[in-house]
Each structure stands twice: as structure tokens, then as C-alpha cells.
PDB file of N, CA and C in Angstrom:
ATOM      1  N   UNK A 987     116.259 101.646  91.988  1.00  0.00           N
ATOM      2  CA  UNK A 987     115.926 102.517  93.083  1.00  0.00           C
ATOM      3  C   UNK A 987     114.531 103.094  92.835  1.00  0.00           C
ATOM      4  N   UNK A 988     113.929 103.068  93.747  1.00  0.00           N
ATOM      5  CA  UNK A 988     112.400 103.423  93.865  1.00  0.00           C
ATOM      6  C   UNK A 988     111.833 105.280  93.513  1.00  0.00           C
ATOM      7  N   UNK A 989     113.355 105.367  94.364  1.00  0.00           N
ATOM      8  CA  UNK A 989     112.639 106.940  94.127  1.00  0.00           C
ATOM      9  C   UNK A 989     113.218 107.653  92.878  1.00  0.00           C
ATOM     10  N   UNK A 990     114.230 106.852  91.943  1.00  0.00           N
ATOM     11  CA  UNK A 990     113.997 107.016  90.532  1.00  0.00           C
ATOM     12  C   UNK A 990     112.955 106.804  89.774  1.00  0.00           C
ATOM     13  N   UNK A 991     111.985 106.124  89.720  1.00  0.00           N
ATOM     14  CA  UNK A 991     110.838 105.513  89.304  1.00  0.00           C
ATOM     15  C   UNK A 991     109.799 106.825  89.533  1.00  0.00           C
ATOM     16  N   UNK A 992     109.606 107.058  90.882  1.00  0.00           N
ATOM     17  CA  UNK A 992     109.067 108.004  90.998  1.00  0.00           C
ATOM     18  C   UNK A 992     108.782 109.743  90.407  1.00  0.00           C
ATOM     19  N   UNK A 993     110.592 110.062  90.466  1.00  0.00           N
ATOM     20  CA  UNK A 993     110.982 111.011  90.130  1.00  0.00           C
ATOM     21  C   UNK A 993     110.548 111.051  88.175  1.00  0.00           C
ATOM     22  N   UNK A 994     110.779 110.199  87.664  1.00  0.00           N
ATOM     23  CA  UNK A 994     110.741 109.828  86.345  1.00  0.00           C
ATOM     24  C   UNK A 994     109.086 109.919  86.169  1.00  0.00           C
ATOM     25  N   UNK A 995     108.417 109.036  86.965  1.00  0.00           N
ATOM     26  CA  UNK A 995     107.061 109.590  86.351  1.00  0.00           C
ATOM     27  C   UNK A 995     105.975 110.502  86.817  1.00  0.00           C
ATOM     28  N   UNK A 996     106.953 111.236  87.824  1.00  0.00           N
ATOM     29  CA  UNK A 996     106.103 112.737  87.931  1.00  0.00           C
ATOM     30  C   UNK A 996     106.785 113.644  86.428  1.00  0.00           C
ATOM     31  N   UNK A 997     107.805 113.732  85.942  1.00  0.00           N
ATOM     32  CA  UNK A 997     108.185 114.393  84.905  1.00  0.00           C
ATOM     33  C   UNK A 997     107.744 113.766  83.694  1.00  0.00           C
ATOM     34  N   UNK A 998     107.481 112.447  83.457  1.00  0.00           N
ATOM     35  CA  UNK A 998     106.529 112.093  82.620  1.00  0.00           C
ATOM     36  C   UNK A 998     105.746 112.947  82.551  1.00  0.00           C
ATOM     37  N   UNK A 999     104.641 113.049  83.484  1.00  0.00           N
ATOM     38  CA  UNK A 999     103.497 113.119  84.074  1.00  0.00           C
ATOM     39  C   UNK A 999     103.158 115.481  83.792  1.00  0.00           C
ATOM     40  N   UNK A1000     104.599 115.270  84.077  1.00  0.00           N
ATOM     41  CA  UNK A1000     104.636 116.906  84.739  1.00  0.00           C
ATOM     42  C   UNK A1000     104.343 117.953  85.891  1.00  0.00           C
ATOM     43  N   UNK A1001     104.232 116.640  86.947  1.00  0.00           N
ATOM     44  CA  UNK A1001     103.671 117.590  88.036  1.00  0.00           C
ATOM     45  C   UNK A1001     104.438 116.611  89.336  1.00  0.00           C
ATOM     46  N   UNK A1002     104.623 117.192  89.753  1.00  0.00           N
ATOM     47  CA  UNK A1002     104.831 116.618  91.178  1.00  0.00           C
ATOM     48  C   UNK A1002     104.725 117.896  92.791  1.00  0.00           C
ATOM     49  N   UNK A1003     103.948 116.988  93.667  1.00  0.00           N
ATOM     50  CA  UNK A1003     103.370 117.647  94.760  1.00  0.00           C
ATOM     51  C   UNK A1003     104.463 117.930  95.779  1.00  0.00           C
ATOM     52  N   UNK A1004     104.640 119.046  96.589  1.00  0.00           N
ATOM     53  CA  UNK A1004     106.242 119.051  97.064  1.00  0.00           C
ATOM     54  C   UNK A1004     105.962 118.156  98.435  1.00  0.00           C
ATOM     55  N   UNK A1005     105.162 117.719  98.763  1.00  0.00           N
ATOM     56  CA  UNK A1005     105.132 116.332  99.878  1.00  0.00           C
ATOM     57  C   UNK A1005     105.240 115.358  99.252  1.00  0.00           C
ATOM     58  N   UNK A1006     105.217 114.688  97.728  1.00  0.00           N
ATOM     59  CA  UNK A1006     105.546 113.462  97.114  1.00  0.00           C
ATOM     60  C   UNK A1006     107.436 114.065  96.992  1.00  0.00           C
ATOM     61  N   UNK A1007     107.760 114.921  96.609  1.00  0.00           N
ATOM     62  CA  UNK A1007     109.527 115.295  96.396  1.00  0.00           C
ATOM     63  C   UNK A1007     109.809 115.523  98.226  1.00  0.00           C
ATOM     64  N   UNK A1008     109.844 115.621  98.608  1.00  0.00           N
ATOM     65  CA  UNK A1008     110.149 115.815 100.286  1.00  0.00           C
ATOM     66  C   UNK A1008     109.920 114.099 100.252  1.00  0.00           C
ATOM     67  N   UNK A1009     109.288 113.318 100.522  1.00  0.00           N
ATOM     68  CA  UNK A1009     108.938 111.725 101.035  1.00  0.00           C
ATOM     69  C   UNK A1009     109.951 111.283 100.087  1.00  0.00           C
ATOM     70  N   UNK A1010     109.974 111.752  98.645  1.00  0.00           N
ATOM     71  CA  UNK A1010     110.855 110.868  97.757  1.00  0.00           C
ATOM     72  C   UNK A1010     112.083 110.922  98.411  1.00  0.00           C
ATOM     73  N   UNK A1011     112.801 111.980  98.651  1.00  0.00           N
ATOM     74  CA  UNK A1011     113.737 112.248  99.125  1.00  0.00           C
ATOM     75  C   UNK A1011     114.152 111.178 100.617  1.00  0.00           C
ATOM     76  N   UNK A1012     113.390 111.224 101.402  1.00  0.00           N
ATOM     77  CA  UNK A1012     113.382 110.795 102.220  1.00  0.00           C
ATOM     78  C   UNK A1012     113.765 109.334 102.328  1.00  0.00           C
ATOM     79  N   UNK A1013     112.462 108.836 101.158  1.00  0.00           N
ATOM     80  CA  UNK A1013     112.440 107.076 101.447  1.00  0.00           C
ATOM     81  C   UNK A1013     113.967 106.920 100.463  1.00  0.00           C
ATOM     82  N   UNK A1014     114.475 107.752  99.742  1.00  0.00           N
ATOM     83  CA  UNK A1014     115.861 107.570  98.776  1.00  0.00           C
ATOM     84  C   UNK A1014     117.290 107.381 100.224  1.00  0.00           C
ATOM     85  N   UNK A1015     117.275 108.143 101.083  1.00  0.00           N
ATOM     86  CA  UNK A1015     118.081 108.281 101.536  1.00  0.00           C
ATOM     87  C   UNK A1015     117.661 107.168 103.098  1.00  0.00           C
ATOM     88  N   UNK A1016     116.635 106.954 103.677  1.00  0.00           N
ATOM     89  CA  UNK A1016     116.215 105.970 104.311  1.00  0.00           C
ATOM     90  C   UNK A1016     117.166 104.186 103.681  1.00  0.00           C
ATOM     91  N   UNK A1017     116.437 104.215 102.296  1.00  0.00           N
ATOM     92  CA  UNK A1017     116.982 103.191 101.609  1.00  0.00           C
ATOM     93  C   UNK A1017     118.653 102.959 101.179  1.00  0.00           C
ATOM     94  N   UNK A1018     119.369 103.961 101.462  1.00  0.00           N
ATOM     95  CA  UNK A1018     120.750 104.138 100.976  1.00  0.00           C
ATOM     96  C   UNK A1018     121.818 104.983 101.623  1.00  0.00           C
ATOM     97  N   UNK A1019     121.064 105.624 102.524  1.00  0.00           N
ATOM     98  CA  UNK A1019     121.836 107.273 103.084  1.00  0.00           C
ATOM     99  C   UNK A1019     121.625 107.560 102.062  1.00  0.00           C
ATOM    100  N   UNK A1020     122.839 108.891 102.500  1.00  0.00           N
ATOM    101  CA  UNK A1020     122.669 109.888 101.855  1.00  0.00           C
ATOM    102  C   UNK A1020     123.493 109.583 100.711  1.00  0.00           C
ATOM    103  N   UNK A1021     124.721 108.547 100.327  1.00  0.00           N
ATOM    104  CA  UNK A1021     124.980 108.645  99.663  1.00  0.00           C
ATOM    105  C   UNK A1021     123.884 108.006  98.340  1.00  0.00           C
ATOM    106  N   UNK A1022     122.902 107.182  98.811  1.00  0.00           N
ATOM    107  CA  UNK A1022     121.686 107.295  97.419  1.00  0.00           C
ATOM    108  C   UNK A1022     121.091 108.836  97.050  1.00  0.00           C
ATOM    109  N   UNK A1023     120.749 109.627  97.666  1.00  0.00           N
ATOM    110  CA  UNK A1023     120.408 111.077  97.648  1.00  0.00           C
ATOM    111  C   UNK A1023     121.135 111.437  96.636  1.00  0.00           C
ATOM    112  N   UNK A1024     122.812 111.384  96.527  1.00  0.00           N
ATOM    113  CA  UNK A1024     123.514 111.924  95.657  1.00  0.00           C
ATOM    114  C   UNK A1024     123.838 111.410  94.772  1.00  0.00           C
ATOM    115  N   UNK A1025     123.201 109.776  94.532  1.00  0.00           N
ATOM    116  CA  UNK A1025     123.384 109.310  93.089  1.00  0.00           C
ATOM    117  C   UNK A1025     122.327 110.149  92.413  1.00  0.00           C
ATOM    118  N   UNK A1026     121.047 109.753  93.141  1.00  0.00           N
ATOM    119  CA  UNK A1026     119.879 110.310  92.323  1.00  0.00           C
ATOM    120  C   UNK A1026     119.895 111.907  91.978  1.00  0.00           C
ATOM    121  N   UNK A1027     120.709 112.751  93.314  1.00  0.00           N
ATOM    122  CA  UNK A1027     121.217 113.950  92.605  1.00  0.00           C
ATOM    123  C   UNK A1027     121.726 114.092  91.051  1.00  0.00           C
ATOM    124  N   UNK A1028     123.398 112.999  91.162  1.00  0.00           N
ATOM    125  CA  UNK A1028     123.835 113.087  89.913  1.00  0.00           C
ATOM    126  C   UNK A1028     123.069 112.522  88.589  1.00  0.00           C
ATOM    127  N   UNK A1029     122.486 110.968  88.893  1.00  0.00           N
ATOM    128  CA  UNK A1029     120.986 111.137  88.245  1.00  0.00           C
ATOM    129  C   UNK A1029     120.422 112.135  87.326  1.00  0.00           C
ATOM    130  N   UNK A1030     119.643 112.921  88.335  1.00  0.00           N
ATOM    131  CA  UNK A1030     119.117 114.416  87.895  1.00  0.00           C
ATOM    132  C   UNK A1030     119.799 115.139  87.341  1.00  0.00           C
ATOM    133  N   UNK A1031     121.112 115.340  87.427  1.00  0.00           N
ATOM    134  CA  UNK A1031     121.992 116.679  86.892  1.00  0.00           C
ATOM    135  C   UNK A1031     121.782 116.224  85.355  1.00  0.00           C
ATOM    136  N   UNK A1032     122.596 114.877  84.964  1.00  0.00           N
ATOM    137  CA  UNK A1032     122.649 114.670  83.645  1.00  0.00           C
ATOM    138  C   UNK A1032     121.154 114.266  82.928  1.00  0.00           C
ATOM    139  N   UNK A1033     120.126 113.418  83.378  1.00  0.00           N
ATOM    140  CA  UNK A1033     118.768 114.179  83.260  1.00  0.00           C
ATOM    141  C   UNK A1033     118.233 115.158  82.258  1.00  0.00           C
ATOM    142  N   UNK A1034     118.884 116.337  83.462  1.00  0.00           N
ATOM    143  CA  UNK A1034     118.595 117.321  83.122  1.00  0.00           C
ATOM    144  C   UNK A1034     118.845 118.125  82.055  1.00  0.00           C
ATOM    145  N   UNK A1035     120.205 118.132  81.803  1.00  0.00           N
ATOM    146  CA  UNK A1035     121.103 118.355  80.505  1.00  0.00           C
ATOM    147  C   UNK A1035     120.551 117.579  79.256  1.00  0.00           C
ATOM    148  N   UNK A1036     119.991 116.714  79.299  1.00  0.00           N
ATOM    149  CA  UNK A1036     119.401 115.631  78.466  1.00  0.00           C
ATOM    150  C   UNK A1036     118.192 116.104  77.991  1.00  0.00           C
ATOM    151  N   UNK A1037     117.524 116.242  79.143  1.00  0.00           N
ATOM    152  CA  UNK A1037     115.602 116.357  78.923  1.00  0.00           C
ATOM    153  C   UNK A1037     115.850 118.135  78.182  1.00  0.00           C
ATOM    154  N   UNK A1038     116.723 118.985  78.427  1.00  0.00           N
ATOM    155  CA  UNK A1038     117.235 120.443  78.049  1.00  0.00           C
ATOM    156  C   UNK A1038     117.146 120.139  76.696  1.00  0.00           C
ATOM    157  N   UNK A1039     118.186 119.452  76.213  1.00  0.00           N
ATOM    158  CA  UNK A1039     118.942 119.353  75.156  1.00  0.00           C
ATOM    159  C   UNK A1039     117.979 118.738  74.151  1.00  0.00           C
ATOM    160  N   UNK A1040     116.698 118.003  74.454  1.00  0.00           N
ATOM    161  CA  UNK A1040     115.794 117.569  73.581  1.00  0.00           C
ATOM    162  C   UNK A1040     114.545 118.433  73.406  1.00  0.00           C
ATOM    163  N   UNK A1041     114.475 119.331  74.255  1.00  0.00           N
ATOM    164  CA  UNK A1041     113.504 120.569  74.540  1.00  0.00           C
ATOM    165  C   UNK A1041     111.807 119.515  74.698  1.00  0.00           C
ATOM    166  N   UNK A1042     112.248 118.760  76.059  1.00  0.00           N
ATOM    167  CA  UNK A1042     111.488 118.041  76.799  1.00  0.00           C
ATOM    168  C   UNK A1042     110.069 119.121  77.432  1.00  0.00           C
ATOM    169  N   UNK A1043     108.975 118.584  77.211  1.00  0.00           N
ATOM    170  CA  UNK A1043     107.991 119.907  77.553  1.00  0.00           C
ATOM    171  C   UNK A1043     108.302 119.835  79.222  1.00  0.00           C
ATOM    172  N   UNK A1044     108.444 119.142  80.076  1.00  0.00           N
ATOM    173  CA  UNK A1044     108.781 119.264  81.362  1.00  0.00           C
ATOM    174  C   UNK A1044     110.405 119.512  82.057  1.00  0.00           C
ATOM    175  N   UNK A1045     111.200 119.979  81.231  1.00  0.00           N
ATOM    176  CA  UNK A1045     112.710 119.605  81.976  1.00  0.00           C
ATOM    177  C   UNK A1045     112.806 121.139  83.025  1.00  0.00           C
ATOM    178  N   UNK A1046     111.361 121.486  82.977  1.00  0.00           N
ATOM    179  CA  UNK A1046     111.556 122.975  84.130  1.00  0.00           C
ATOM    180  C   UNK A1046     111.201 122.210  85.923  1.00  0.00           C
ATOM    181  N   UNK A1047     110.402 120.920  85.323  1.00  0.00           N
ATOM    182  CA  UNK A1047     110.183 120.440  86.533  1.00  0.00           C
ATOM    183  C   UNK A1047     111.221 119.339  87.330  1.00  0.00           C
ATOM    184  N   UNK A1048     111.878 119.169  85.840  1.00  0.00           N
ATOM    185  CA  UNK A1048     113.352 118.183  86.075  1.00  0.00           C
ATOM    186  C   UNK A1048     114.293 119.000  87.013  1.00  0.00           C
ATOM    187  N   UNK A1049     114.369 120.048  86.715  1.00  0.00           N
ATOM    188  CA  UNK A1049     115.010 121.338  87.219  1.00  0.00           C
ATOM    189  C   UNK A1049     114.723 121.060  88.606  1.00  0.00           C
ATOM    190  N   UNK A1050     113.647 121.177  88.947  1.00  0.00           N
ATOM    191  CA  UNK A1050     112.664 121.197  90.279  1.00  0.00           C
ATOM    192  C   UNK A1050     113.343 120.687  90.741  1.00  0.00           C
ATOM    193  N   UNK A1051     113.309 118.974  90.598  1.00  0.00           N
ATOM    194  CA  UNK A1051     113.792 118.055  91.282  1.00  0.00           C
ATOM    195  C   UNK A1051     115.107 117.919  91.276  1.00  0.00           C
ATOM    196  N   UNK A1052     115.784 118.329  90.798  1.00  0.00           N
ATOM    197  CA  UNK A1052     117.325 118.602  90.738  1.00  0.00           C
ATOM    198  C   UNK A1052     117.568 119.946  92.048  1.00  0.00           C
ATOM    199  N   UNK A1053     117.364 121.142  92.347  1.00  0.00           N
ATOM    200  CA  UNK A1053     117.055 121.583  93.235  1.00  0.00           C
ATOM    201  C   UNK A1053     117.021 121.230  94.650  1.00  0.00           C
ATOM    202  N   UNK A1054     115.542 120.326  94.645  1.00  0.00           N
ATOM    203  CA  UNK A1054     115.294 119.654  95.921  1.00  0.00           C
ATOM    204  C   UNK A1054     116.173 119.137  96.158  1.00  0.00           C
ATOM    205  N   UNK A1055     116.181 117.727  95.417  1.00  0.00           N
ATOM    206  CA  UNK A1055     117.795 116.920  95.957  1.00  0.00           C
ATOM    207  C   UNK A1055     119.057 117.720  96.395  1.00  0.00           C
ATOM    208  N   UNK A1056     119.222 118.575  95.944  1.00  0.00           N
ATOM    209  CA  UNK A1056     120.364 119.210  96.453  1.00  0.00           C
ATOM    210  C   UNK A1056     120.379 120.141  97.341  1.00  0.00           C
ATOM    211  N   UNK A1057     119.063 120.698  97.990  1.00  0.00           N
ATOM    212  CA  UNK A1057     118.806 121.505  99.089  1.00  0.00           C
ATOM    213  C   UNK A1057     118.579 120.632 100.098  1.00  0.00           C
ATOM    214  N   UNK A1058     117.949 119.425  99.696  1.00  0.00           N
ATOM    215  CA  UNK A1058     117.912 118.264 100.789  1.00  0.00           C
ATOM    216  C   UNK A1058     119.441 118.010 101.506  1.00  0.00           C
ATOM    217  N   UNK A1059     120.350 117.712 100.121  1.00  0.00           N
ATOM    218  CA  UNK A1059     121.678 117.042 100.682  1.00  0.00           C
ATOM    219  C   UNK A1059     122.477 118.212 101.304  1.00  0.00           C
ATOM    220  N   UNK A1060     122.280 119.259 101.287  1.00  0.00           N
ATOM    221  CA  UNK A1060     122.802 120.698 102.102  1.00  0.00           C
ATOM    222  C   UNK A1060     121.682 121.059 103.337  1.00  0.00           C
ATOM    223  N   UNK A1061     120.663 120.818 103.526  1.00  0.00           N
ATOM    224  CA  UNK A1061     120.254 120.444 104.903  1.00  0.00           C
ATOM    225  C   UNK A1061     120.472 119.489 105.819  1.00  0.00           C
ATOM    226  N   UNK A1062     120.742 118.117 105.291  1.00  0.00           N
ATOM    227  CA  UNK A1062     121.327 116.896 106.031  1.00  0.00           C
ATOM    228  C   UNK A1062     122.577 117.467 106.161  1.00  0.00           C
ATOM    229  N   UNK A1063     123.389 117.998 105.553  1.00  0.00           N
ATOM    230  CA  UNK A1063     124.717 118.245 105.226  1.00  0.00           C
ATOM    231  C   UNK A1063     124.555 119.451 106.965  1.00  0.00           C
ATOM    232  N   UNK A1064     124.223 120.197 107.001  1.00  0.00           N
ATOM    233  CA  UNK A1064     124.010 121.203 107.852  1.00  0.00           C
ATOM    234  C   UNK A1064     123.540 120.553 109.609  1.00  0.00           C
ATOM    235  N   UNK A1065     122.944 120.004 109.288  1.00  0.00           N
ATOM    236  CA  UNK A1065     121.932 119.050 110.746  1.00  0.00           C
ATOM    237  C   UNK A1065     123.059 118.231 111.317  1.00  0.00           C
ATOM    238  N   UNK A1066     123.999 117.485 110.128  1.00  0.00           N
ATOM    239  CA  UNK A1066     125.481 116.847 110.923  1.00  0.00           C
ATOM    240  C   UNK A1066     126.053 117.392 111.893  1.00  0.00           C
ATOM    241  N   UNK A1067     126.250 118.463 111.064  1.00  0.00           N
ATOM    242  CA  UNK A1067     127.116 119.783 111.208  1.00  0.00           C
ATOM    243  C   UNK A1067     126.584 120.558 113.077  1.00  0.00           C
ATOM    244  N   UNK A1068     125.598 120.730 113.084  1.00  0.00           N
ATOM    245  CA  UNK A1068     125.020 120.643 114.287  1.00  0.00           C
ATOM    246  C   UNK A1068     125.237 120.160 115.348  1.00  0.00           C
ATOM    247  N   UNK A1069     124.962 118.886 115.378  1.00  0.00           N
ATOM    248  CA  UNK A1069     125.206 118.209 116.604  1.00  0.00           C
ATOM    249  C   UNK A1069     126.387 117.957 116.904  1.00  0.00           C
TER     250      UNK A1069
END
């Protein structure tokens, strides 16, 4: 999945722009629904616990993206809900 790749080397990297995490999001769930959104969610969760647990100099931005994904999948989640 593409927008693993992505996600992975902005936290390499340490930075990511919140219009590259908004598009990631996007082209993830374009490519899969939403249920890709929530792999790469769960993805991120354990990630995260990981990049923590090694005292990774970026796992605050892992954080980040753990966040997004999941405010994403509770806005789609909400917009259903809507119509």
C-alpha cells in the first residue's frame, strides 16, 4: 500500500506537511475504502507502540499520524451518517 510508504518516510524523515497526511489519507481510502484507512490506522497504532518502545526520535510524529487516520475515519464515519 502506497500510503504506507509514504507515511513511513515522512517519520523517517520527521516531518510531514498536513496536505501530504490529508491526500495520504485520501489516496489510502480512494485505493481500498475505508476499510484500507483502518488497516493503515491499525498499522499506526502498533507502529506506534513500537517506534515508543525504542525511544524513536520521531514517534511524536507517528502519534500525528495515528490521530489523523482516526479523525479521518470518524469524519467519513459522520458524513455517512448524514445523508
Amino acid at each position: 500500500m502506497r500510503a504506507l510508504e509514504t507515511i513511513a518516510e515522512s517519520i523517517r524523515v520527521g516531518y510531514a506537511h498536513p496536505t501530504t497526511v490529508l491526500n495520504t489519507l485520501i489516496e489510502a481510502e480512494n485505493e481500498g475504502g475505508l476499510g484500507a484507512v483502518r488497516r493503515v490506522e491499525r498499522q499506526l497504532a502498533l507502529g506506534n507502540v513500537a517506534l515508543q518502545e525504542r525511544g524513536h526520535p520521531h514517534h511524536d510524529l507517528a502519534r500525528m499520524w495515528l490521530g489523523a487516520a482516526r479523525a479521518y475515519l470518524v469524519t467519513q464515519a459522520e458524513r455517512k451518517q448524514a445523508v
